Short mmCIF file of N, CA and C in Angstrom, two decimals:
data_model
loop_
_atom_site.label_atom_id
_atom_site.label_comp_id
_atom_site.label_asym_id
_atom_site.label_seq_id
_atom_site.Cartn_x
_atom_site.Cartn_y
_atom_site.Cartn_z
N MET A 1 43.01 74.90 28.61
CA MET A 1 44.02 73.99 28.86
C MET A 1 44.04 73.04 27.92
N ALA A 2 45.02 72.62 27.32
CA ALA A 2 45.36 71.57 26.40
C ALA A 2 45.40 70.25 26.99
N ILE A 3 44.87 69.36 26.52
CA ILE A 3 44.91 68.00 27.07
C ILE A 3 46.04 67.12 25.95
N ASN A 4 47.13 66.65 26.53
CA ASN A 4 48.11 65.97 25.59
C ASN A 4 48.06 64.49 25.70
N ASN A 5 47.30 63.80 26.63
CA ASN A 5 47.34 62.43 26.43
C ASN A 5 45.99 61.88 27.17
N PHE A 6 45.73 60.65 26.99
CA PHE A 6 44.59 59.97 27.73
C PHE A 6 44.44 60.28 29.13
N ALA A 7 45.54 60.14 29.90
CA ALA A 7 45.47 60.29 31.34
C ALA A 7 44.89 61.73 31.68
N GLU A 8 45.60 62.67 30.99
CA GLU A 8 44.94 63.97 31.25
C GLU A 8 43.33 64.21 30.79
N LEU A 9 43.04 63.60 29.90
CA LEU A 9 41.72 63.44 29.29
C LEU A 9 40.91 62.89 30.45
N GLN A 10 41.35 61.90 30.93
CA GLN A 10 40.43 61.00 31.90
C GLN A 10 40.36 61.91 33.25
N THR A 11 41.37 62.52 33.66
CA THR A 11 41.55 63.61 34.69
C THR A 11 40.32 64.51 34.54
N GLN A 12 40.41 65.17 33.46
CA GLN A 12 39.51 66.36 33.15
C GLN A 12 38.11 65.84 33.22
N VAL A 13 37.76 64.74 32.66
CA VAL A 13 36.39 64.17 32.41
C VAL A 13 35.94 63.82 33.88
N THR A 14 36.65 63.06 34.45
CA THR A 14 36.44 62.64 35.91
C THR A 14 36.03 63.89 36.76
N ALA A 15 36.80 65.08 36.75
CA ALA A 15 36.51 66.26 37.49
C ALA A 15 35.28 66.77 37.16
N LYS A 16 35.03 66.72 35.73
CA LYS A 16 33.66 67.34 35.34
C LYS A 16 32.47 66.50 35.72
N LEU A 17 32.76 65.30 35.51
CA LEU A 17 31.72 64.11 36.04
C LEU A 17 31.27 64.40 37.42
N GLU A 18 32.26 64.64 38.38
CA GLU A 18 32.14 64.69 39.77
C GLU A 18 31.26 65.85 39.95
N GLN A 19 31.65 67.03 39.35
CA GLN A 19 30.81 68.31 39.29
C GLN A 19 29.29 68.05 39.01
N ALA A 20 29.07 67.28 37.89
CA ALA A 20 27.68 67.07 37.40
C ALA A 20 26.89 66.03 38.37
N ILE A 21 27.71 65.20 38.96
CA ILE A 21 27.06 64.31 39.77
C ILE A 21 26.57 65.06 41.14
N ASP A 22 27.50 65.73 41.58
CA ASP A 22 27.31 66.56 42.77
C ASP A 22 26.01 67.64 42.49
N LEU A 23 26.02 68.20 41.45
CA LEU A 23 24.79 69.17 41.12
C LEU A 23 23.46 68.17 41.05
N THR A 24 23.68 67.06 40.47
CA THR A 24 22.61 66.18 40.33
C THR A 24 22.08 65.73 41.71
N MET A 25 23.05 65.28 42.43
CA MET A 25 22.45 64.79 43.84
C MET A 25 22.01 65.82 44.68
N LYS A 26 22.44 67.13 44.64
CA LYS A 26 21.85 68.25 45.23
C LYS A 26 20.40 68.37 44.87
N HIS A 27 20.25 68.35 43.46
CA HIS A 27 18.83 68.38 43.02
C HIS A 27 17.93 67.42 43.53
N PHE A 28 18.35 66.10 43.60
CA PHE A 28 17.46 65.04 44.06
C PHE A 28 17.35 65.04 45.58
N GLU A 29 18.39 65.70 46.26
CA GLU A 29 18.25 65.97 47.76
C GLU A 29 17.05 66.79 47.98
N GLN A 30 17.14 67.90 47.22
CA GLN A 30 15.86 68.84 47.34
C GLN A 30 14.70 68.17 46.94
N GLU A 31 14.65 67.39 46.11
CA GLU A 31 13.44 66.68 45.73
C GLU A 31 12.87 65.83 46.81
N LEU A 32 13.81 65.05 47.59
CA LEU A 32 13.48 64.26 48.71
C LEU A 32 12.94 65.09 49.81
N TYR A 33 13.70 66.23 50.03
CA TYR A 33 13.18 67.17 51.11
C TYR A 33 11.63 67.61 50.72
N ASN A 34 11.34 67.89 49.40
CA ASN A 34 10.02 68.18 49.05
C ASN A 34 9.07 67.22 49.23
N CYS A 35 9.46 65.85 48.96
CA CYS A 35 8.57 64.74 49.20
C CYS A 35 8.36 64.62 50.71
N ILE A 36 9.36 64.68 51.53
CA ILE A 36 9.16 64.56 53.03
C ILE A 36 8.25 65.76 53.62
N GLN A 37 8.58 66.89 53.15
CA GLN A 37 7.75 67.93 53.61
C GLN A 37 6.31 67.71 53.33
N SER A 38 6.05 67.35 52.16
CA SER A 38 4.68 66.98 51.54
C SER A 38 4.08 65.95 52.22
N GLU A 39 4.77 64.84 52.36
CA GLU A 39 4.05 63.65 52.81
C GLU A 39 4.08 63.42 54.32
N VAL A 40 5.01 64.03 55.07
CA VAL A 40 5.22 63.58 56.45
C VAL A 40 5.03 64.88 57.24
N TYR A 41 5.54 66.07 56.87
CA TYR A 41 5.35 67.23 57.84
C TYR A 41 4.25 68.24 57.34
N SER A 42 3.40 67.87 56.35
CA SER A 42 2.43 68.89 56.01
C SER A 42 1.14 68.99 56.64
N TYR A 43 0.95 67.97 57.52
CA TYR A 43 -0.24 68.06 58.39
C TYR A 43 -0.08 68.71 59.95
N ASP A 44 -0.97 69.31 60.24
CA ASP A 44 -0.82 69.88 61.62
C ASP A 44 -0.75 68.80 62.77
N GLN A 45 0.03 69.21 63.74
CA GLN A 45 0.12 68.16 65.05
C GLN A 45 -0.13 69.07 66.11
N GLU A 46 -0.56 68.69 67.15
CA GLU A 46 -0.85 69.57 68.25
C GLU A 46 -0.29 68.86 69.75
N TRP A 47 0.08 67.53 69.61
CA TRP A 47 0.34 66.92 70.92
C TRP A 47 1.91 66.52 71.10
N TYR A 48 2.65 66.93 70.11
CA TYR A 48 4.11 67.02 70.32
C TYR A 48 4.93 68.01 69.58
N ILE A 49 6.19 68.18 69.80
CA ILE A 49 7.02 68.98 69.10
C ILE A 49 7.77 68.43 68.03
N ARG A 50 7.67 68.93 66.76
CA ARG A 50 8.45 68.37 65.68
C ARG A 50 9.89 68.58 65.80
N THR A 51 10.64 67.48 65.35
CA THR A 51 11.99 67.64 65.50
C THR A 51 12.63 67.83 64.13
N ASN A 52 11.84 67.46 62.97
CA ASN A 52 12.25 67.68 61.85
C ASN A 52 13.39 66.68 61.40
N GLU A 53 13.62 65.75 62.24
CA GLU A 53 14.87 64.84 62.07
C GLU A 53 14.80 63.97 60.76
N LEU A 54 13.49 63.63 60.10
CA LEU A 54 13.38 62.92 58.97
C LEU A 54 13.89 63.84 58.00
N LEU A 55 13.62 65.04 57.92
CA LEU A 55 13.89 66.09 56.95
C LEU A 55 15.47 66.29 57.04
N ASP A 56 15.96 66.59 58.12
CA ASP A 56 17.22 67.18 58.19
C ASP A 56 18.52 66.17 58.41
N ASN A 57 18.35 64.89 58.45
CA ASN A 57 19.25 63.85 58.59
C ASN A 57 19.92 63.12 57.29
N TRP A 58 19.73 63.79 56.19
CA TRP A 58 20.22 63.21 54.98
C TRP A 58 21.58 63.93 54.63
N GLU A 59 22.35 63.01 54.04
CA GLU A 59 23.58 63.50 53.74
C GLU A 59 24.03 62.84 52.27
N ILE A 60 24.83 63.69 51.43
CA ILE A 60 25.34 63.14 50.30
C ILE A 60 26.80 62.59 50.49
N ILE A 61 27.06 61.47 50.20
CA ILE A 61 28.37 60.80 50.32
C ILE A 61 28.78 60.60 48.99
N THR A 62 29.94 60.98 48.60
CA THR A 62 30.73 60.84 47.20
C THR A 62 32.01 60.03 47.50
N THR A 63 32.08 59.03 46.57
CA THR A 63 33.35 58.30 46.59
C THR A 63 33.88 58.35 45.26
N LYS A 64 35.11 58.71 45.25
CA LYS A 64 36.00 58.84 43.91
C LYS A 64 36.90 57.59 43.82
N ASN A 65 36.84 57.05 42.74
CA ASN A 65 37.90 56.06 42.42
C ASN A 65 38.68 56.47 41.13
N LYS A 66 39.65 55.82 40.69
CA LYS A 66 40.50 56.31 39.65
C LYS A 66 39.63 56.63 38.47
N ASN A 67 38.77 55.62 38.04
CA ASN A 67 37.96 55.58 36.90
C ASN A 67 36.46 55.99 37.23
N SER A 68 36.14 56.35 38.42
CA SER A 68 34.66 56.48 38.56
C SER A 68 34.33 57.22 39.67
N VAL A 69 33.27 57.72 39.76
CA VAL A 69 32.71 58.83 40.73
C VAL A 69 31.26 58.20 41.18
N GLU A 70 30.98 57.85 42.50
CA GLU A 70 29.77 57.51 42.88
C GLU A 70 29.20 58.40 43.95
N SER A 71 28.07 58.48 44.05
CA SER A 71 27.38 59.30 45.06
C SER A 71 26.11 58.74 45.66
N GLU A 72 26.02 58.83 46.85
CA GLU A 72 24.93 58.26 47.64
C GLU A 72 24.10 59.31 48.61
N LEU A 73 22.80 59.28 48.69
CA LEU A 73 22.07 60.16 49.38
C LEU A 73 21.53 59.17 50.64
N SER A 74 22.20 59.49 51.85
CA SER A 74 22.11 58.52 52.99
C SER A 74 21.35 59.18 54.12
N PHE A 75 20.54 58.36 54.71
CA PHE A 75 20.09 58.77 56.00
C PHE A 75 20.65 57.88 57.19
N SER A 76 21.78 58.50 57.62
CA SER A 76 22.77 57.66 58.38
C SER A 76 23.03 58.24 59.71
N LYS A 77 22.45 59.52 60.08
CA LYS A 77 22.89 60.27 61.18
C LYS A 77 21.77 59.51 62.27
N GLN A 78 22.27 59.57 63.44
CA GLN A 78 21.32 59.05 64.66
C GLN A 78 20.13 59.83 64.87
N ILE A 79 19.03 59.37 64.96
CA ILE A 79 17.73 60.10 65.38
C ILE A 79 17.47 59.85 66.79
N SER A 80 16.91 60.86 67.43
CA SER A 80 16.44 60.70 68.81
C SER A 80 15.53 59.84 69.09
N HIS A 81 15.29 59.64 70.50
CA HIS A 81 14.24 58.56 70.91
C HIS A 81 13.52 59.26 72.14
N SER A 82 12.32 59.04 72.13
CA SER A 82 11.75 59.32 73.54
C SER A 82 10.78 58.42 73.81
N GLY A 83 10.32 58.27 75.11
CA GLY A 83 9.35 57.60 75.57
C GLY A 83 8.05 58.19 75.98
N SER A 84 7.21 57.77 76.79
CA SER A 84 5.95 58.45 77.19
C SER A 84 6.31 59.93 77.86
N PRO A 85 5.61 60.81 77.44
CA PRO A 85 4.20 60.83 76.94
C PRO A 85 4.36 61.06 75.34
N LEU A 86 5.48 61.44 74.79
CA LEU A 86 5.57 61.76 73.28
C LEU A 86 5.69 60.74 72.36
N PHE A 87 6.50 59.60 72.73
CA PHE A 87 6.65 58.42 71.99
C PHE A 87 7.15 58.94 70.38
N GLN A 88 8.14 59.69 70.51
CA GLN A 88 8.68 60.18 69.12
C GLN A 88 9.86 59.24 68.74
N HIS A 89 10.03 59.07 67.57
CA HIS A 89 11.31 58.48 66.81
C HIS A 89 11.79 57.13 67.63
N GLY A 90 11.17 56.00 67.10
CA GLY A 90 11.93 54.81 67.52
C GLY A 90 11.56 54.15 68.68
N PHE A 91 10.64 54.75 69.40
CA PHE A 91 10.35 54.09 70.79
C PHE A 91 9.51 52.91 70.28
N GLU A 92 9.78 51.62 70.91
CA GLU A 92 9.10 50.43 70.66
C GLU A 92 8.46 49.73 71.91
N PHE A 93 7.39 49.33 71.76
CA PHE A 93 6.92 48.48 72.86
C PHE A 93 7.26 47.02 72.93
N ILE A 94 7.98 46.59 72.02
CA ILE A 94 8.42 45.24 71.79
C ILE A 94 9.68 45.10 72.79
N ASN A 95 9.57 43.93 73.42
CA ASN A 95 10.49 43.73 74.50
C ASN A 95 10.46 44.61 75.67
N GLY A 96 9.31 45.09 76.04
CA GLY A 96 8.95 45.85 77.15
C GLY A 96 9.55 47.30 76.99
N GLY A 97 9.64 47.74 75.80
CA GLY A 97 9.95 48.98 75.48
C GLY A 97 11.63 49.27 75.53
N ASN A 98 12.18 48.21 75.45
CA ASN A 98 13.64 48.34 75.61
C ASN A 98 14.34 48.30 74.35
N THR A 99 13.74 48.16 73.23
CA THR A 99 14.35 48.13 71.94
C THR A 99 14.17 49.23 71.12
N PHE A 100 15.10 49.85 70.53
CA PHE A 100 14.87 51.09 69.66
C PHE A 100 14.92 50.70 68.13
N LEU A 101 14.35 51.35 67.38
CA LEU A 101 14.32 51.19 66.01
C LEU A 101 15.47 51.54 65.13
N SER A 102 15.95 51.01 64.25
CA SER A 102 16.95 51.54 63.63
C SER A 102 16.42 52.60 62.52
N ASN A 103 17.29 53.46 61.99
CA ASN A 103 17.01 54.26 61.12
C ASN A 103 16.31 53.87 59.98
N GLN A 104 16.46 52.70 59.32
CA GLN A 104 15.96 52.18 58.24
C GLN A 104 14.75 51.81 58.55
N SER A 105 14.45 51.12 59.72
CA SER A 105 13.17 50.61 60.25
C SER A 105 12.25 51.83 60.45
N LEU A 106 12.76 53.03 60.87
CA LEU A 106 11.84 54.09 61.03
C LEU A 106 11.33 54.65 59.65
N LEU A 107 12.32 54.89 58.63
CA LEU A 107 11.81 55.17 57.37
C LEU A 107 10.79 54.31 56.74
N GLU A 108 11.04 52.96 57.03
CA GLU A 108 9.94 51.94 56.45
C GLU A 108 8.68 52.08 57.22
N ILE A 109 8.73 52.41 58.46
CA ILE A 109 7.40 52.74 59.03
C ILE A 109 6.72 53.71 58.89
N ILE A 110 7.37 54.81 58.60
CA ILE A 110 6.65 56.05 58.13
C ILE A 110 6.08 55.89 56.72
N GLU A 111 7.01 55.36 55.84
CA GLU A 111 6.45 55.11 54.59
C GLU A 111 5.12 54.34 54.45
N SER A 112 5.07 53.16 55.25
CA SER A 112 4.01 52.23 55.40
C SER A 112 2.90 52.81 56.21
N GLY A 113 3.03 53.65 57.24
CA GLY A 113 2.11 54.08 58.11
C GLY A 113 1.73 53.03 59.26
N LYS A 114 2.65 52.27 59.57
CA LYS A 114 2.34 51.33 60.68
C LYS A 114 2.82 51.87 62.19
N ILE A 115 3.28 53.16 62.14
CA ILE A 115 3.92 53.61 63.28
C ILE A 115 2.95 53.59 64.55
N GLY A 116 1.66 53.71 64.44
CA GLY A 116 0.62 53.61 65.28
C GLY A 116 0.66 52.32 66.16
N ALA A 117 1.15 51.19 65.48
CA ALA A 117 1.07 49.80 65.96
C ALA A 117 2.39 49.84 66.87
N ILE A 118 3.46 50.72 66.69
CA ILE A 118 4.68 50.47 67.44
C ILE A 118 4.51 51.46 68.67
N ALA A 119 3.91 52.65 68.59
CA ALA A 119 3.94 53.62 69.68
C ALA A 119 2.68 53.65 70.30
N ASN A 120 1.80 52.58 70.08
CA ASN A 120 0.59 52.42 71.00
C ASN A 120 -0.32 53.68 70.87
N PHE A 121 -0.50 54.23 69.50
CA PHE A 121 -1.62 55.20 69.26
C PHE A 121 -2.15 54.83 67.80
N PRO A 122 -3.20 55.49 67.50
CA PRO A 122 -3.87 55.01 66.29
C PRO A 122 -2.88 55.15 64.89
N GLN A 123 -3.29 54.36 64.05
CA GLN A 123 -2.47 54.38 62.91
C GLN A 123 -2.79 55.64 62.20
N ILE A 124 -1.60 56.28 61.69
CA ILE A 124 -1.67 57.61 61.02
C ILE A 124 -1.72 57.59 59.49
N GLY A 125 -1.69 56.46 59.01
CA GLY A 125 -1.80 56.12 57.46
C GLY A 125 -0.38 56.27 56.79
N SER A 126 -0.48 55.70 55.66
CA SER A 126 1.00 55.61 54.75
C SER A 126 1.36 57.12 54.54
N ARG A 127 2.64 57.34 54.56
CA ARG A 127 3.34 58.53 54.20
C ARG A 127 4.28 58.16 53.34
N PRO A 128 3.82 58.09 51.99
CA PRO A 128 4.80 57.50 50.83
C PRO A 128 5.75 58.44 50.36
N PHE A 129 6.64 59.01 51.30
CA PHE A 129 7.60 60.09 50.80
C PHE A 129 8.70 59.31 49.89
N TRP A 130 9.06 57.98 50.32
CA TRP A 130 10.26 57.35 49.81
C TRP A 130 9.72 56.91 48.39
N SER A 131 8.56 56.26 48.29
CA SER A 131 8.10 55.78 46.89
C SER A 131 7.92 57.02 45.86
N ASN A 132 7.27 58.06 46.49
CA ASN A 132 7.17 59.27 45.78
C ASN A 132 8.34 59.90 45.04
N PHE A 133 9.34 59.78 46.12
CA PHE A 133 10.74 60.35 45.63
C PHE A 133 11.32 59.48 44.48
N TRP A 134 11.02 58.10 44.48
CA TRP A 134 11.74 57.32 43.66
C TRP A 134 10.91 57.39 42.37
N LYS A 135 9.76 57.74 42.18
CA LYS A 135 8.96 58.04 41.00
C LYS A 135 9.62 59.30 40.22
N ILE A 136 9.94 60.22 41.03
CA ILE A 136 10.66 61.47 40.59
C ILE A 136 12.00 61.13 39.91
N VAL A 137 12.63 60.28 40.86
CA VAL A 137 13.97 59.74 40.16
C VAL A 137 13.91 59.05 38.99
N ASP A 138 13.14 58.08 38.76
CA ASP A 138 12.76 57.52 37.71
C ASP A 138 12.53 58.31 36.52
N ARG A 139 11.70 59.33 36.66
CA ARG A 139 11.26 60.22 35.61
C ARG A 139 12.25 61.11 35.29
N ASP A 140 13.03 61.72 36.18
CA ASP A 140 13.93 62.90 35.95
C ASP A 140 15.38 62.59 35.77
N LEU A 141 16.03 61.32 36.28
CA LEU A 141 17.42 61.20 36.57
C LEU A 141 18.21 61.54 35.25
N ASN A 142 17.76 60.97 34.12
CA ASN A 142 18.68 61.17 32.76
C ASN A 142 18.62 62.66 32.49
N LYS A 143 17.37 63.07 32.37
CA LYS A 143 17.25 64.53 31.95
C LYS A 143 18.16 65.49 32.95
N VAL A 144 17.93 65.37 34.19
CA VAL A 144 18.73 66.37 35.11
C VAL A 144 20.30 65.78 35.03
N PHE A 145 20.73 64.60 35.03
CA PHE A 145 21.99 64.40 34.83
C PHE A 145 22.66 65.01 33.72
N ILE A 146 21.99 64.80 32.42
CA ILE A 146 22.40 65.34 31.24
C ILE A 146 22.76 66.81 31.19
N GLN A 147 21.76 67.48 31.85
CA GLN A 147 21.53 68.89 31.91
C GLN A 147 22.81 69.43 32.79
N ASN A 148 23.09 68.62 33.89
CA ASN A 148 24.30 69.06 34.60
C ASN A 148 25.54 68.82 34.06
N CYS A 149 25.53 67.64 33.27
CA CYS A 149 26.80 67.44 32.46
C CYS A 149 27.19 68.73 31.42
N GLN A 150 26.11 68.99 30.80
CA GLN A 150 26.37 69.94 29.88
C GLN A 150 26.55 71.27 30.70
N SER A 151 26.32 71.61 31.67
CA SER A 151 26.41 72.90 32.32
C SER A 151 27.79 72.97 33.02
N VAL A 152 28.45 71.82 33.19
CA VAL A 152 29.88 71.93 33.57
C VAL A 152 30.86 71.80 32.30
N GLY A 153 30.36 71.55 31.24
CA GLY A 153 31.11 71.32 29.98
C GLY A 153 31.30 69.95 29.44
N LEU A 154 30.58 69.01 29.95
CA LEU A 154 30.57 67.71 29.21
C LEU A 154 29.48 67.65 28.39
N PRO A 155 29.93 67.47 27.06
CA PRO A 155 28.90 67.57 25.86
C PRO A 155 28.17 66.23 25.62
N ILE A 156 27.54 65.85 26.74
CA ILE A 156 26.67 64.67 26.64
C ILE A 156 25.33 65.06 26.13
N GLN A 157 24.95 64.20 25.18
CA GLN A 157 23.47 64.49 24.57
C GLN A 157 22.24 63.62 25.18
N GLN A 158 22.68 62.45 25.29
CA GLN A 158 21.64 61.34 25.65
C GLN A 158 22.35 60.08 26.23
N GLY A 159 21.60 59.33 26.97
CA GLY A 159 22.13 58.13 27.41
C GLY A 159 21.25 57.58 28.54
N GLN A 160 21.48 56.51 29.01
CA GLN A 160 20.95 55.78 30.34
C GLN A 160 22.04 55.56 31.32
N PHE A 161 21.70 55.93 32.65
CA PHE A 161 22.63 55.79 33.72
C PHE A 161 22.08 54.98 34.65
N ASN A 162 23.07 54.10 35.22
CA ASN A 162 22.59 53.22 36.22
C ASN A 162 22.49 53.98 37.59
N TYR A 163 21.52 53.29 38.51
CA TYR A 163 21.38 53.99 39.84
C TYR A 163 20.70 52.78 40.38
N SER A 164 20.80 52.78 41.82
CA SER A 164 20.02 52.02 42.73
C SER A 164 19.64 52.61 44.01
#
Protein backbone atom coordinates (compact mmCIF):
# COMPACT_ATOMS: atom_id res chain seq x y z
CA MET A 1 0.00 0.00 0.00
CA ALA A 2 1.45 3.31 -1.04
CA ILE A 3 1.39 6.18 1.40
CA ASN A 4 0.80 9.47 -0.40
CA ASN A 5 0.72 12.04 2.39
CA PHE A 6 1.36 12.63 6.08
CA ALA A 7 -2.25 11.87 7.10
CA GLU A 8 -2.06 8.42 5.47
CA LEU A 9 1.29 7.79 7.16
CA GLN A 10 -0.14 8.81 10.51
CA THR A 11 -3.15 6.51 10.02
CA GLN A 12 -0.92 3.54 9.15
CA VAL A 13 1.49 4.15 12.05
CA THR A 14 -1.37 4.59 14.52
CA ALA A 15 -2.93 1.28 13.41
CA LYS A 16 0.40 -0.53 13.80
CA LEU A 17 1.00 1.18 17.13
CA GLU A 18 -2.40 0.02 18.35
CA GLN A 19 -1.55 -3.58 17.39
CA ALA A 20 1.81 -3.37 19.20
CA ILE A 21 0.20 -1.90 22.31
CA ASP A 22 -2.48 -4.60 22.30
CA LEU A 23 0.17 -7.34 22.08
CA THR A 24 2.19 -5.66 24.83
CA MET A 25 -0.81 -5.34 27.13
CA LYS A 26 -1.76 -8.99 26.58
CA HIS A 27 1.82 -9.96 27.45
CA PHE A 28 1.71 -8.00 30.71
CA GLU A 29 -1.79 -9.18 31.53
CA GLN A 30 -0.36 -12.71 31.44
CA GLU A 31 2.55 -11.58 33.62
CA LEU A 32 0.04 -10.17 36.13
CA TYR A 33 -1.89 -13.45 36.09
CA ASN A 34 1.38 -15.28 36.79
CA CYS A 35 2.16 -12.96 39.72
CA ILE A 36 -1.34 -13.39 41.19
CA GLN A 37 -1.22 -17.15 40.76
CA SER A 38 2.19 -17.33 42.41
CA GLU A 39 1.62 -14.90 45.27
CA VAL A 40 -2.08 -15.27 46.06
CA TYR A 41 -3.39 -18.62 44.86
CA SER A 42 -0.36 -20.89 45.20
CA TYR A 43 -1.01 -21.99 48.77
CA ASP A 44 -3.49 -24.65 49.79
CA GLN A 45 -6.63 -23.57 51.58
CA GLU A 46 -9.15 -25.84 53.20
CA TRP A 47 -11.84 -23.73 54.80
CA TYR A 48 -13.36 -21.86 51.86
CA ILE A 49 -13.98 -22.20 48.15
CA ARG A 50 -11.75 -20.17 45.86
CA THR A 51 -13.55 -17.74 43.57
CA ASN A 52 -10.43 -16.70 41.58
CA GLU A 53 -11.94 -13.23 41.33
CA LEU A 54 -8.61 -11.52 41.87
CA LEU A 55 -7.28 -13.47 38.92
CA ASP A 56 -10.30 -13.22 36.61
CA ASN A 57 -11.43 -9.60 36.99
CA TRP A 58 -8.77 -7.80 34.95
CA GLU A 59 -9.56 -6.19 31.63
CA ILE A 60 -7.61 -4.23 29.05
CA ILE A 61 -9.19 -0.89 28.19
CA THR A 62 -7.81 0.83 25.07
CA THR A 63 -8.54 4.43 24.17
CA LYS A 64 -7.77 5.79 20.70
CA ASN A 65 -7.41 9.47 19.93
CA LYS A 66 -6.47 11.09 16.65
CA ASN A 67 -2.75 11.10 17.46
CA SER A 68 -2.40 8.54 20.26
CA VAL A 69 -3.35 5.17 21.62
CA GLU A 70 -3.52 4.49 25.36
CA SER A 71 -4.18 1.22 27.10
CA GLU A 72 -4.91 0.36 30.71
CA LEU A 73 -4.98 -2.90 32.63
CA SER A 74 -7.87 -2.39 35.01
CA PHE A 75 -9.37 -4.27 37.95
CA SER A 76 -12.76 -2.70 37.60
CA LYS A 77 -15.35 -5.46 37.70
CA GLN A 78 -17.36 -5.93 40.87
CA ILE A 79 -16.19 -8.55 43.31
CA SER A 80 -18.44 -10.69 45.44
CA HIS A 81 -18.75 -10.30 49.19
CA SER A 82 -19.72 -12.76 51.86
CA GLY A 83 -20.10 -12.73 55.58
CA SER A 84 -19.81 -15.45 58.18
CA PRO A 85 -18.60 -18.15 58.06
CA LEU A 86 -16.45 -17.57 54.96
CA PHE A 87 -15.65 -13.84 55.16
CA GLN A 88 -14.60 -13.68 51.53
CA HIS A 89 -13.78 -10.57 49.56
CA GLY A 90 -14.52 -7.31 51.14
CA PHE A 91 -16.37 -8.22 54.28
CA GLU A 92 -15.50 -5.59 56.86
CA PHE A 93 -16.08 -5.49 60.59
CA ILE A 94 -15.90 -1.70 60.51
CA ASN A 95 -19.27 -0.04 61.23
CA GLY A 96 -20.80 -3.27 62.48
CA GLY A 97 -20.00 -5.18 59.31
CA ASN A 98 -22.07 -2.92 57.06
CA THR A 99 -19.23 -1.46 55.01
CA PHE A 100 -17.82 -3.24 51.98
CA LEU A 101 -14.32 -2.69 50.66
CA SER A 102 -13.73 -1.15 47.29
CA ASN A 103 -11.88 -3.21 44.70
CA GLN A 104 -8.81 -0.98 45.13
CA SER A 105 -8.87 -1.44 48.91
CA LEU A 106 -9.06 -5.20 48.50
CA LEU A 107 -6.02 -5.18 46.20
CA GLU A 108 -4.06 -3.09 48.71
CA ILE A 109 -5.05 -5.37 51.60
CA ILE A 110 -3.98 -8.51 49.72
CA GLU A 111 -0.70 -6.86 48.72
CA SER A 112 0.07 -5.78 52.31
CA GLY A 113 -1.27 -8.89 54.06
CA LYS A 114 -3.62 -7.02 56.38
CA ILE A 115 -6.71 -9.03 55.44
CA GLY A 116 -6.75 -10.82 58.80
CA ALA A 117 -7.31 -7.60 60.70
CA ILE A 118 -10.39 -6.88 58.59
CA ALA A 119 -11.98 -10.32 58.42
CA ASN A 120 -11.29 -11.29 62.06
CA PHE A 121 -8.85 -14.13 61.42
CA PRO A 122 -5.07 -14.33 61.76
CA GLN A 123 -2.85 -12.27 59.48
CA ILE A 124 -1.92 -14.25 56.38
CA GLY A 125 1.12 -12.24 55.43
CA SER A 126 1.96 -10.03 52.53
CA ARG A 127 1.13 -11.30 49.05
CA PRO A 128 3.10 -8.81 46.94
CA PHE A 129 1.58 -9.66 43.56
CA TRP A 130 1.27 -5.99 42.57
CA SER A 131 4.79 -4.88 43.51
CA ASN A 132 6.24 -8.01 41.88
CA PHE A 133 4.26 -7.27 38.73
CA TRP A 134 5.63 -3.70 38.59
CA LYS A 135 9.18 -5.02 38.91
CA ILE A 136 8.55 -7.10 35.79
CA VAL A 137 7.01 -4.11 33.97
CA ASP A 138 9.98 -1.90 34.92
CA ARG A 139 12.41 -4.53 33.71
CA ASP A 140 10.70 -5.66 30.49
CA LEU A 141 8.38 -2.96 29.11
CA ASN A 142 10.77 -1.34 26.64
CA LYS A 143 12.03 -4.67 25.31
CA VAL A 144 8.54 -6.21 24.93
CA PHE A 145 7.07 -3.10 23.32
CA ILE A 146 9.94 -2.78 20.81
CA GLN A 147 9.64 -6.48 19.93
CA ASN A 148 5.90 -6.09 19.39
CA CYS A 149 6.38 -2.96 17.27
CA GLN A 150 8.83 -4.86 15.10
CA SER A 151 6.49 -7.87 14.86
CA VAL A 152 3.69 -5.69 13.40
CA GLY A 153 5.96 -3.84 11.00
CA LEU A 154 7.02 -0.72 12.90
CA PRO A 155 10.82 -0.52 12.56
CA ILE A 156 11.56 0.78 16.08
CA GLN A 157 15.04 -0.06 17.32
CA GLN A 158 15.19 1.44 20.81
CA GLY A 159 13.60 4.07 22.99
CA GLN A 160 12.01 4.89 26.30
CA PHE A 161 8.24 4.76 26.69
CA ASN A 162 6.10 6.39 29.34
CA TYR A 163 3.81 4.40 31.56
CA SER A 164 2.16 4.78 34.93
